[in-house]
Structure formats: C-alpha cells, structure tokens
PDB file of C-alpha atoms in Angstrom:
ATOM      1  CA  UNK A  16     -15.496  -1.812  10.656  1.00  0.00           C
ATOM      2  CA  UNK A  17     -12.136  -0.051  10.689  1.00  0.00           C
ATOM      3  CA  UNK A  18     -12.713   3.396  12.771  1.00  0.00           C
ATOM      4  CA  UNK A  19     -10.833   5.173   9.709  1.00  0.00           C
ATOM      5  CA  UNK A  20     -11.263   4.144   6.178  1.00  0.00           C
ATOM      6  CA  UNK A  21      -9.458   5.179   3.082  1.00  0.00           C
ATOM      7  CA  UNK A  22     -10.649   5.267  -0.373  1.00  0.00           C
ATOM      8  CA  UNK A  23     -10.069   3.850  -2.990  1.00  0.00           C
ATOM      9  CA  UNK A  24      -6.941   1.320  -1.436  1.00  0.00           C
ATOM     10  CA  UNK A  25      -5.262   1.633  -5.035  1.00  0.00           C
ATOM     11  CA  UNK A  26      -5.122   4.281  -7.574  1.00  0.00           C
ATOM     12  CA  UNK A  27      -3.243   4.666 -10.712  1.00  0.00           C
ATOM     13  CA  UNK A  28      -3.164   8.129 -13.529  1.00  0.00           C
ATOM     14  CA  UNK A  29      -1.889   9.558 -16.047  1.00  0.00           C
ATOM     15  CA  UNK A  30       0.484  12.081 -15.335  1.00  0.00           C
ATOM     16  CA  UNK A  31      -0.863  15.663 -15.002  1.00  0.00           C
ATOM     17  CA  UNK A  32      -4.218  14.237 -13.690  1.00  0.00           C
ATOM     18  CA  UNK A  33      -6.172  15.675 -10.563  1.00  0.00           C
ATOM     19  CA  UNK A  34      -5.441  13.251  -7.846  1.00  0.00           C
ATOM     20  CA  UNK A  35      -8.380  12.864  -5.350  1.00  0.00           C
ATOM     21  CA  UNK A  36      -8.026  10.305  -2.107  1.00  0.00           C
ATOM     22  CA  UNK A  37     -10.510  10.051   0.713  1.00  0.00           C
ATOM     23  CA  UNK A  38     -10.230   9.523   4.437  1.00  0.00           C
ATOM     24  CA  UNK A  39     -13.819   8.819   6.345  1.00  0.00           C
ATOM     25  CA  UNK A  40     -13.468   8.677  10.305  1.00  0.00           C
ATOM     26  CA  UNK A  41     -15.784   7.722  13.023  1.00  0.00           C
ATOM     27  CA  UNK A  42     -14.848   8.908  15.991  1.00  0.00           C
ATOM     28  CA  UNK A  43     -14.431  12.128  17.665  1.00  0.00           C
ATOM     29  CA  UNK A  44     -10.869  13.626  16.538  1.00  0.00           C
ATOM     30  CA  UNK A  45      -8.598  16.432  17.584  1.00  0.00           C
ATOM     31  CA  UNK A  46      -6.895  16.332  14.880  1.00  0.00           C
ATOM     32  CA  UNK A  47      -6.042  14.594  11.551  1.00  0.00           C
ATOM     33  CA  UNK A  48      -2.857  13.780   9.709  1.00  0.00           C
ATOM     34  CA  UNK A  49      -2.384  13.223   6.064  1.00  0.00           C
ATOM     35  CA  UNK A  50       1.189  11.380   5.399  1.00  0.00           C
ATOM     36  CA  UNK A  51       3.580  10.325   2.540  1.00  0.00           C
ATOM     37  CA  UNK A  52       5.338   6.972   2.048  1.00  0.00           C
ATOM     38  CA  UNK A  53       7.443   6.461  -0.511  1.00  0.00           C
ATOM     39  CA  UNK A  54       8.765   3.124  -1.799  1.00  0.00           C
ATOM     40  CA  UNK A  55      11.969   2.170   0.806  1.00  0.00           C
ATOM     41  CA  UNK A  56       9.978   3.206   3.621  1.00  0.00           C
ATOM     42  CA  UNK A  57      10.189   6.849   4.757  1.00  0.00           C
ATOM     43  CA  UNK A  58       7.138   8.589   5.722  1.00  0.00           C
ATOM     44  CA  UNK A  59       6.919  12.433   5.528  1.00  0.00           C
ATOM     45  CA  UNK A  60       4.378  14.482   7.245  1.00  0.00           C
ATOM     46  CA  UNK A  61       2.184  16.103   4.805  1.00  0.00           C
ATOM     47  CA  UNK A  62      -0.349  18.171   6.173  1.00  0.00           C
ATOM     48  CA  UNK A  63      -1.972  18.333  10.194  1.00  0.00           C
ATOM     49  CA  UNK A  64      -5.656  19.649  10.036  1.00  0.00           C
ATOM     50  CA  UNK A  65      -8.254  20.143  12.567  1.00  0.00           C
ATOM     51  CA  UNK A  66     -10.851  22.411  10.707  1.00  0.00           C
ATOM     52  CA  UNK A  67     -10.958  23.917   6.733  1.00  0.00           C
ATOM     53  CA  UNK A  68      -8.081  23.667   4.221  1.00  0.00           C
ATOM     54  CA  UNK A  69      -4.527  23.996   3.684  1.00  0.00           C
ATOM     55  CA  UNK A  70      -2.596  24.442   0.738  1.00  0.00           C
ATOM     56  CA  UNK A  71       1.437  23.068  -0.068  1.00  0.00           C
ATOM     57  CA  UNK A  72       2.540  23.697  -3.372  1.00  0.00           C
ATOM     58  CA  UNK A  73       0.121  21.201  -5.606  1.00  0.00           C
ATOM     59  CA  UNK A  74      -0.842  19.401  -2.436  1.00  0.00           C
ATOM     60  CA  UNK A  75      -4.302  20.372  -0.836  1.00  0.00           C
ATOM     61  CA  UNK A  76      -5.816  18.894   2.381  1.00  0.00           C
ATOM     62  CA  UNK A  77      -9.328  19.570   3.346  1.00  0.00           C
ATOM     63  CA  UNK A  78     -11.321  18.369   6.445  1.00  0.00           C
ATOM     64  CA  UNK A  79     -15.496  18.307   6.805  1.00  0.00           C
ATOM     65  CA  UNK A  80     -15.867  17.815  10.536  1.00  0.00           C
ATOM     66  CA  UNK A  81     -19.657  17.383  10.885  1.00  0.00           C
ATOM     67  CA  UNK A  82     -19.558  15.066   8.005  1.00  0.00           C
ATOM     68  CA  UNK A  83     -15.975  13.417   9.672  1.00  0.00           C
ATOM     69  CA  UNK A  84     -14.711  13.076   6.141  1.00  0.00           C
ATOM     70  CA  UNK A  85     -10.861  14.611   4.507  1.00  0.00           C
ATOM     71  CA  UNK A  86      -9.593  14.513   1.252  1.00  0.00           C
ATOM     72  CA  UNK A  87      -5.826  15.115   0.119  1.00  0.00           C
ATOM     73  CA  UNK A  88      -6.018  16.696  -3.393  1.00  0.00           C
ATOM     74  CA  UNK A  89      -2.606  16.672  -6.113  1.00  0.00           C
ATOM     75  CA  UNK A  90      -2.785  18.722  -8.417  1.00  0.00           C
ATOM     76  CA  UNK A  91      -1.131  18.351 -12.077  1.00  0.00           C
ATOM     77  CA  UNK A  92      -0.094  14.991 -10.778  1.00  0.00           C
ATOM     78  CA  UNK A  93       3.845  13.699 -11.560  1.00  0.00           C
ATOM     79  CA  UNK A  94       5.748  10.318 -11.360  1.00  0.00           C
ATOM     80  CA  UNK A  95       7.587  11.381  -8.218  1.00  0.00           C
ATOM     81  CA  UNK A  96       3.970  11.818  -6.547  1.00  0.00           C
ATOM     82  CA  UNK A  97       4.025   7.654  -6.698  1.00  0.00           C
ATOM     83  CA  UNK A  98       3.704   7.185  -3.109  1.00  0.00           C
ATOM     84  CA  UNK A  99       1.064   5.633  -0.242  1.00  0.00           C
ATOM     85  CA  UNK A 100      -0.703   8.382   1.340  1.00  0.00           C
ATOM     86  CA  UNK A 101      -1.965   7.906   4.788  1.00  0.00           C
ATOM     87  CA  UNK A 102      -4.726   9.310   6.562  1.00  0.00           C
ATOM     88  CA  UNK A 103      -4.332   9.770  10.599  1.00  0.00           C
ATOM     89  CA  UNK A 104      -6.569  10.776  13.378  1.00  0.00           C
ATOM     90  CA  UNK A 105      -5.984  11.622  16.799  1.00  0.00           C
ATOM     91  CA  UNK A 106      -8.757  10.170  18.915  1.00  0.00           C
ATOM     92  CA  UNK A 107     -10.372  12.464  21.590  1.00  0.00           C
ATOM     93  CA  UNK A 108     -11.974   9.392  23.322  1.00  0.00           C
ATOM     94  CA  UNK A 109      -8.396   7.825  24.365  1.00  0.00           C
ATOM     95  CA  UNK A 110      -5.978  10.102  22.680  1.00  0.00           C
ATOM     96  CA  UNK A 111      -4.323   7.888  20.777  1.00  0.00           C
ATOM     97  CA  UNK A 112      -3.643   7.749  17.035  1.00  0.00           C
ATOM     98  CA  UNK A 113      -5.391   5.414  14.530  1.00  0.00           C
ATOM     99  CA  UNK A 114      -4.348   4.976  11.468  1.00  0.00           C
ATOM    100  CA  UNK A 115      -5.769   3.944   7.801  1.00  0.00           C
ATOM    101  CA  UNK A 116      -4.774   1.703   5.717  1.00  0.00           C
ATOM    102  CA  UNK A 117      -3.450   3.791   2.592  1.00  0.00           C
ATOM    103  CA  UNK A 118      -4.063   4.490  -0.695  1.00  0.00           C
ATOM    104  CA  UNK A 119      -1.541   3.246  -3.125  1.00  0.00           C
ATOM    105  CA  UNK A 120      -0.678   6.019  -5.938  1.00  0.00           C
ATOM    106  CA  UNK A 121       0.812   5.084  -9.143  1.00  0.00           C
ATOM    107  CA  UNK A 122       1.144   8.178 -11.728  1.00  0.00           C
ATOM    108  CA  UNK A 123       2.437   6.814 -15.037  1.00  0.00           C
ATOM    109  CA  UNK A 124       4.531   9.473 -17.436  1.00  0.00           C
TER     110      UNK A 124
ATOM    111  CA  UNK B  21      15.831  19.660   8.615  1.00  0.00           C
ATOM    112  CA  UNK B  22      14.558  17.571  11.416  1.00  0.00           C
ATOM    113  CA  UNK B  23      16.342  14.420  11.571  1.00  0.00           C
ATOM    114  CA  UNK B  24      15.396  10.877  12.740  1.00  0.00           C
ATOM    115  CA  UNK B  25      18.068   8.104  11.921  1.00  0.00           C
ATOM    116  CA  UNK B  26      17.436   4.517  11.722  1.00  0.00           C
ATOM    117  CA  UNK B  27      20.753   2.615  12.823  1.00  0.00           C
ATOM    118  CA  UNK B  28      19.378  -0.341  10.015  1.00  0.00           C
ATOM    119  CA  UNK B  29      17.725   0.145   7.113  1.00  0.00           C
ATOM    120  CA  UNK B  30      17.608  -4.276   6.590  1.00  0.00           C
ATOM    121  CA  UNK B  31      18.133  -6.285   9.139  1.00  0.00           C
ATOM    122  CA  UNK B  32      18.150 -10.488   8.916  1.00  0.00           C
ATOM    123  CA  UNK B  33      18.312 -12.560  11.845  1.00  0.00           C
ATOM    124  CA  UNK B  34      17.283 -15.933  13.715  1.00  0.00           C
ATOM    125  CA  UNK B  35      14.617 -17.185  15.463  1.00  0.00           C
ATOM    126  CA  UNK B  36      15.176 -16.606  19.170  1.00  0.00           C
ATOM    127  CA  UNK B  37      17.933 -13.852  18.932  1.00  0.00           C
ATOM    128  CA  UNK B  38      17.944 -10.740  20.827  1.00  0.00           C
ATOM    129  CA  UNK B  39      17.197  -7.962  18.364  1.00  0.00           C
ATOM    130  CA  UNK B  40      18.211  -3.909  18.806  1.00  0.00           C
ATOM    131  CA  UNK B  41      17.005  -1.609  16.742  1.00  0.00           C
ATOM    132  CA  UNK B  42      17.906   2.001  17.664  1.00  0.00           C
ATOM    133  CA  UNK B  43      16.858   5.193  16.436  1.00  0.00           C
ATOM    134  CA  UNK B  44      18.107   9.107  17.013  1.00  0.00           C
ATOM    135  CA  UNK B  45      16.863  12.528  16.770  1.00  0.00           C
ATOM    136  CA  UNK B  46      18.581  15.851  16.192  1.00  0.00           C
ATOM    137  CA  UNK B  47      15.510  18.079  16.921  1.00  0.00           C
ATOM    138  CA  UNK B  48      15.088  17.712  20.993  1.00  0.00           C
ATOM    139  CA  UNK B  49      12.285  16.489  20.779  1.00  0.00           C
ATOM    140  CA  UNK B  50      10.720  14.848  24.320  1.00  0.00           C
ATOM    141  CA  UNK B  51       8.601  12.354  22.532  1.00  0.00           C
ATOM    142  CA  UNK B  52       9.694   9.242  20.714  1.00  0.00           C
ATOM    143  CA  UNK B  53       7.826   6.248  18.900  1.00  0.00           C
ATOM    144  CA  UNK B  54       8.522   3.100  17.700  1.00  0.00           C
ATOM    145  CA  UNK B  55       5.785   1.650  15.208  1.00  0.00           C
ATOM    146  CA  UNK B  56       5.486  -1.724  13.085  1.00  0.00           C
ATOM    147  CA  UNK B  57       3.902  -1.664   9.801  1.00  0.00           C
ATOM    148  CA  UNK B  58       2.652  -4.733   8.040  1.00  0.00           C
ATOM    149  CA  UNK B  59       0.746  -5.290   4.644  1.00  0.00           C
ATOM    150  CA  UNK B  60      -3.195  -4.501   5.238  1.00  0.00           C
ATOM    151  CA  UNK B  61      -3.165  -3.711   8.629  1.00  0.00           C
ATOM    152  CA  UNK B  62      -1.493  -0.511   8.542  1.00  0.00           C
ATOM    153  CA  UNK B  63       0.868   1.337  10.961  1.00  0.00           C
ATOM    154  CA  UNK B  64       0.556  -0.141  14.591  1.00  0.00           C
ATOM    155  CA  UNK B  65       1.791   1.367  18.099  1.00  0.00           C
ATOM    156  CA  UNK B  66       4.498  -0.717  19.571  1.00  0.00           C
ATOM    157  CA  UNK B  67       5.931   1.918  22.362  1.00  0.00           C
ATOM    158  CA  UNK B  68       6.510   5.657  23.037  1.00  0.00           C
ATOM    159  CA  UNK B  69       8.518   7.702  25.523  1.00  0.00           C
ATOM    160  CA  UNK B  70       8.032  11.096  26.501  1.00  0.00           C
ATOM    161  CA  UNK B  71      10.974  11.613  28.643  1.00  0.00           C
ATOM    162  CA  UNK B  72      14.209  10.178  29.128  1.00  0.00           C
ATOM    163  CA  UNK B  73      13.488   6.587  31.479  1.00  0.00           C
ATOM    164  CA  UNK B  74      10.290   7.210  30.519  1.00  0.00           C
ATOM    165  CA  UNK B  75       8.294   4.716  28.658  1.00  0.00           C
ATOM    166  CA  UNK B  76       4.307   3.564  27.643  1.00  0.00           C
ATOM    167  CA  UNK B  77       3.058   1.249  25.829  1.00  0.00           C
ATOM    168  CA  UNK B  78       1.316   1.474  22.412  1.00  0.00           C
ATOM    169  CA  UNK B  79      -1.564  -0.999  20.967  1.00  0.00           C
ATOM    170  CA  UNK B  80       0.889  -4.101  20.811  1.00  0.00           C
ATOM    171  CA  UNK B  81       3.731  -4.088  23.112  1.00  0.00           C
ATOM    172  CA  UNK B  82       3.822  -7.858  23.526  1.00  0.00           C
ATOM    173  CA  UNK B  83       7.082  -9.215  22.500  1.00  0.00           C
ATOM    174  CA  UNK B  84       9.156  -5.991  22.909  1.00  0.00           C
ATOM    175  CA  UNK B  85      10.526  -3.909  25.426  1.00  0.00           C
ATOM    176  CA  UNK B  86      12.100  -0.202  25.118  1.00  0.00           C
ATOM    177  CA  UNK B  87      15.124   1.962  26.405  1.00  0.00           C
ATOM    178  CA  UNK B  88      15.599   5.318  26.537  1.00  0.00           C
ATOM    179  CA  UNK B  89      18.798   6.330  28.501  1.00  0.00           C
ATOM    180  CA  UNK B  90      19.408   9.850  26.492  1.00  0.00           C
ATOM    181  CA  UNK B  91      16.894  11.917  25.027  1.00  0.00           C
ATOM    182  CA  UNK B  92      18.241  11.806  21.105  1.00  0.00           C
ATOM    183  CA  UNK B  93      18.246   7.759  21.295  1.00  0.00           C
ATOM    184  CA  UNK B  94      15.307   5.321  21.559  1.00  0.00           C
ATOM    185  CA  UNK B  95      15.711   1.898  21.438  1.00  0.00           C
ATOM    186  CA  UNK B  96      13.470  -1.105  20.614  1.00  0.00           C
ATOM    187  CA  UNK B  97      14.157  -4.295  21.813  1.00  0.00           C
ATOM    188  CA  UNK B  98      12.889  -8.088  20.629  1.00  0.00           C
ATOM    189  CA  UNK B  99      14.541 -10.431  23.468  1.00  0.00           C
ATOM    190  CA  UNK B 100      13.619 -13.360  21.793  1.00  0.00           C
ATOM    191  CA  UNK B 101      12.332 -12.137  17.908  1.00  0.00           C
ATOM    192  CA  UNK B 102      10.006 -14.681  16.305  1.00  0.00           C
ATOM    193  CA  UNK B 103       8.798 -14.913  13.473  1.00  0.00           C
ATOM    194  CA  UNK B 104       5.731 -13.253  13.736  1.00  0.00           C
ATOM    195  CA  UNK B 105       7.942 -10.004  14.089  1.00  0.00           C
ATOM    196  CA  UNK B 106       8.994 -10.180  10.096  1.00  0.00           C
ATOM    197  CA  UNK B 107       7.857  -6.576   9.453  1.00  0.00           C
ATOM    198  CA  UNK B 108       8.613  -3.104   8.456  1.00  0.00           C
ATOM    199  CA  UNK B 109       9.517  -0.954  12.057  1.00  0.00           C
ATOM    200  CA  UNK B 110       9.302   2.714  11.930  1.00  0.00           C
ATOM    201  CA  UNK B 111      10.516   5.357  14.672  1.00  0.00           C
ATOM    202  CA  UNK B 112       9.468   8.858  15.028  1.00  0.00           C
ATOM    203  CA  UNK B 113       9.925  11.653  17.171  1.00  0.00           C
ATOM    204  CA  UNK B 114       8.133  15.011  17.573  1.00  0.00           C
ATOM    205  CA  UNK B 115       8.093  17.836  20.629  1.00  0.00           C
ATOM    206  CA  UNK B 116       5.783  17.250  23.952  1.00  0.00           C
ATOM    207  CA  UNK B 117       2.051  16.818  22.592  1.00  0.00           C
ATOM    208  CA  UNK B 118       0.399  14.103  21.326  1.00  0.00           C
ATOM    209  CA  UNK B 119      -0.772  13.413  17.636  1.00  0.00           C
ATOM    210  CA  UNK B 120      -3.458  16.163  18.006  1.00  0.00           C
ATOM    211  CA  UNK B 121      -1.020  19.195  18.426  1.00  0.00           C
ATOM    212  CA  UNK B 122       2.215  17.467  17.063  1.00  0.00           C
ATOM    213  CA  UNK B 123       3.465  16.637  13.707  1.00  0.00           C
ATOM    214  CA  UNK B 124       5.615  13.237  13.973  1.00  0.00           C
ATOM    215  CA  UNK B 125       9.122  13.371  11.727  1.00  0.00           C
ATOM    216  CA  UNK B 126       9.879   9.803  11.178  1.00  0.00           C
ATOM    217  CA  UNK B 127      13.017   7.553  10.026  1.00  0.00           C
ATOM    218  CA  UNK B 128      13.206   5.821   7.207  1.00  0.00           C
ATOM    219  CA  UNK B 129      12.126   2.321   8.251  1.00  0.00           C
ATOM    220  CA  UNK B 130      13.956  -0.953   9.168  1.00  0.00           C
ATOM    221  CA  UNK B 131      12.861  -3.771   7.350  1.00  0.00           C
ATOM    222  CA  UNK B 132      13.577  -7.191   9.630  1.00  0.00           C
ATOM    223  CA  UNK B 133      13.295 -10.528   8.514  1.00  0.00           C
ATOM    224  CA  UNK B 134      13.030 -13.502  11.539  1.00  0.00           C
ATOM    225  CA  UNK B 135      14.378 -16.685   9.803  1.00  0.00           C
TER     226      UNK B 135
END
C-alpha cells in the first residue's frame, strides 16, 4: 500500500464546478505539500500545510491531522485549472519526502 | 520570481552515452534536487545537495552521479544512460530546510529519450 494515496487518479468537470481532490497519508508528517503540474512539465508550489487551512485566490488547502487526510479545493473551476495536482508529505520517521501519484484534472469550457 | 532553469527542455540520445543535464537557480538557495518522474509511479528522489561539493543521495541514485561546483548550478549526470532512464527529470531548489519547512521552486522538466 502506497504510504500516500490520492483520490480519485482522474477527474474531469464542467467549467465553474467545485473541484474536490483528496490526499490520505500514513505516516507521521511534518508537513504536507499540495503541487501543480501543468502539461510540458513545470510544477508550481501550491500550498505548504502542517495544521488547518489556507486560502489562494479560488484555491483552498485543508489538512485533518488526527484523521492524516488533506484536500485541495478549486473553486468556480476554469480550463486553465487543467493540471495534475500532487499531494506531498514530509516524513518525520526519515525526513524525507514521499510523494502521490496525482490526480489528473480536466475542466471542459 | 524565483527562478530554476533547465538547460533542456527535450533531450534524445543513445544507448551508452554520457548524458548532462544541468540546472540553475537565481534565488541562493543552499539546497538543490534532481528528481525523475515516470507514468504511475510518481516523482522519485534521484540526488540533492545542500552545499556547494556537497551531495546525498535520494531513493534511486543508481545509474547517476551529481556535481555541484557553484551554488546556482547542479548537475546530473548518466555516464552510461540506458534505456531504463527514458523519463521526465525535474530539478528544484529551495533555502536550507528540508520539505517540512521549505517550499521547493522547480524547473520546467527535461524530457530524455535513451534510443
């Protein structure tokens, strides 16, 4: 079983949907990442959360540390949002990062 | 705007050549990575550096060496690339912490192909 698991791997919407994707961990973390990939490559940093929420523009991140489960929330959802999002965590057992799979986001106009 | 820069953005070459694939950063930042990425299994620690001369190795370092002469440039060698080394390679940089206090700017990707 992969230590951190992503749902769902693919996910496609109407534009102006609420976007929902989930990142379940099972180890101990320090911290977890939330990251954008857009087709070509290039990977943006989205959000870096160790406790509660945080808020960018339509993008929310919030983390559940007793229940070691995230979720990256997009609000009124756009064709440019079309990306893979990828959930991080920062291990406290070795320090190293692992890394999910990603979700696949397709928002149609 | 942080800046990592990828010297390649597609790179094609043969079995058994030696391979370079260099990165830079504009931010000063002490710690460097070079990752591979490959279709369902995700983004994978090759090497990192945290100082100039200064290198340790990620989850799968077999198959590739690293440079770091100046802080700005990190290098990723394949002395003899194979095959099994077809993949997507990513480098990123951020200050002196690991993931849990650092966020990581990365480049935009080099896509090699081992013929």
């Amino acid at each position: 079983k992969n230590e951190v698991e992503q749902s769902p791997q693919n996910l496609t919407a109407q534009e102006g949907e609420f976007i929902t994707i989930n990142c379940s961990y099972s180890v101990g973390i320090s911290a977890l990442h939330w990251l954008q990939q857009h087709p070509g490559g290039g990977i943006v940093s989205l959000f870096m959360l160790s406790s509660g929420k945080k808020k960018h523009g339509r993008l929310i991140a919030t983390i559940n540390i007793q229940e070691k489960h995230s979720s990256l929330h997009i609000t009124a959802s756009h064709p440019r949002d079309s990306a893979v999002y990828i959930c991080a965590v920062n291990s406290l057992r070795d320090d190293k990062i692992i890394f999910g799979k990603g979700t696949r986001l397709h928002i149609l106009p | 705007d942080v800046k990592v820069t990828q010297s390649s953005r597609y790179l094609v070459k043969r079995t058994g050549e030696k391979v370079f694939l260099e990165c830079v950063q504009d931010m000063d930042h002490e710690n460097m990575f070079w990752y591979r990425q490959d279709p369902g299994l995700g983004l994978r620690l090759i090497y990192f550096s945290y100082d100039v001369k200064m290198k340790e190795k990620g989850d799968i370092p077999e198959g590739y060496s690293v440079s770091r002469e100046k802080k700005e440039r990190f290098s990723l060698i394949l002395e003899s690339a194979s095959t099994n080394q077809t993949s997507m390679y990513l480098c990123a940089s951020s200050f002196l912490g690991g993931w849990g206090e650092n966020i990581q700017y990365f480049g935009a990707g080099t896509r090699l192909s081992v013929l």
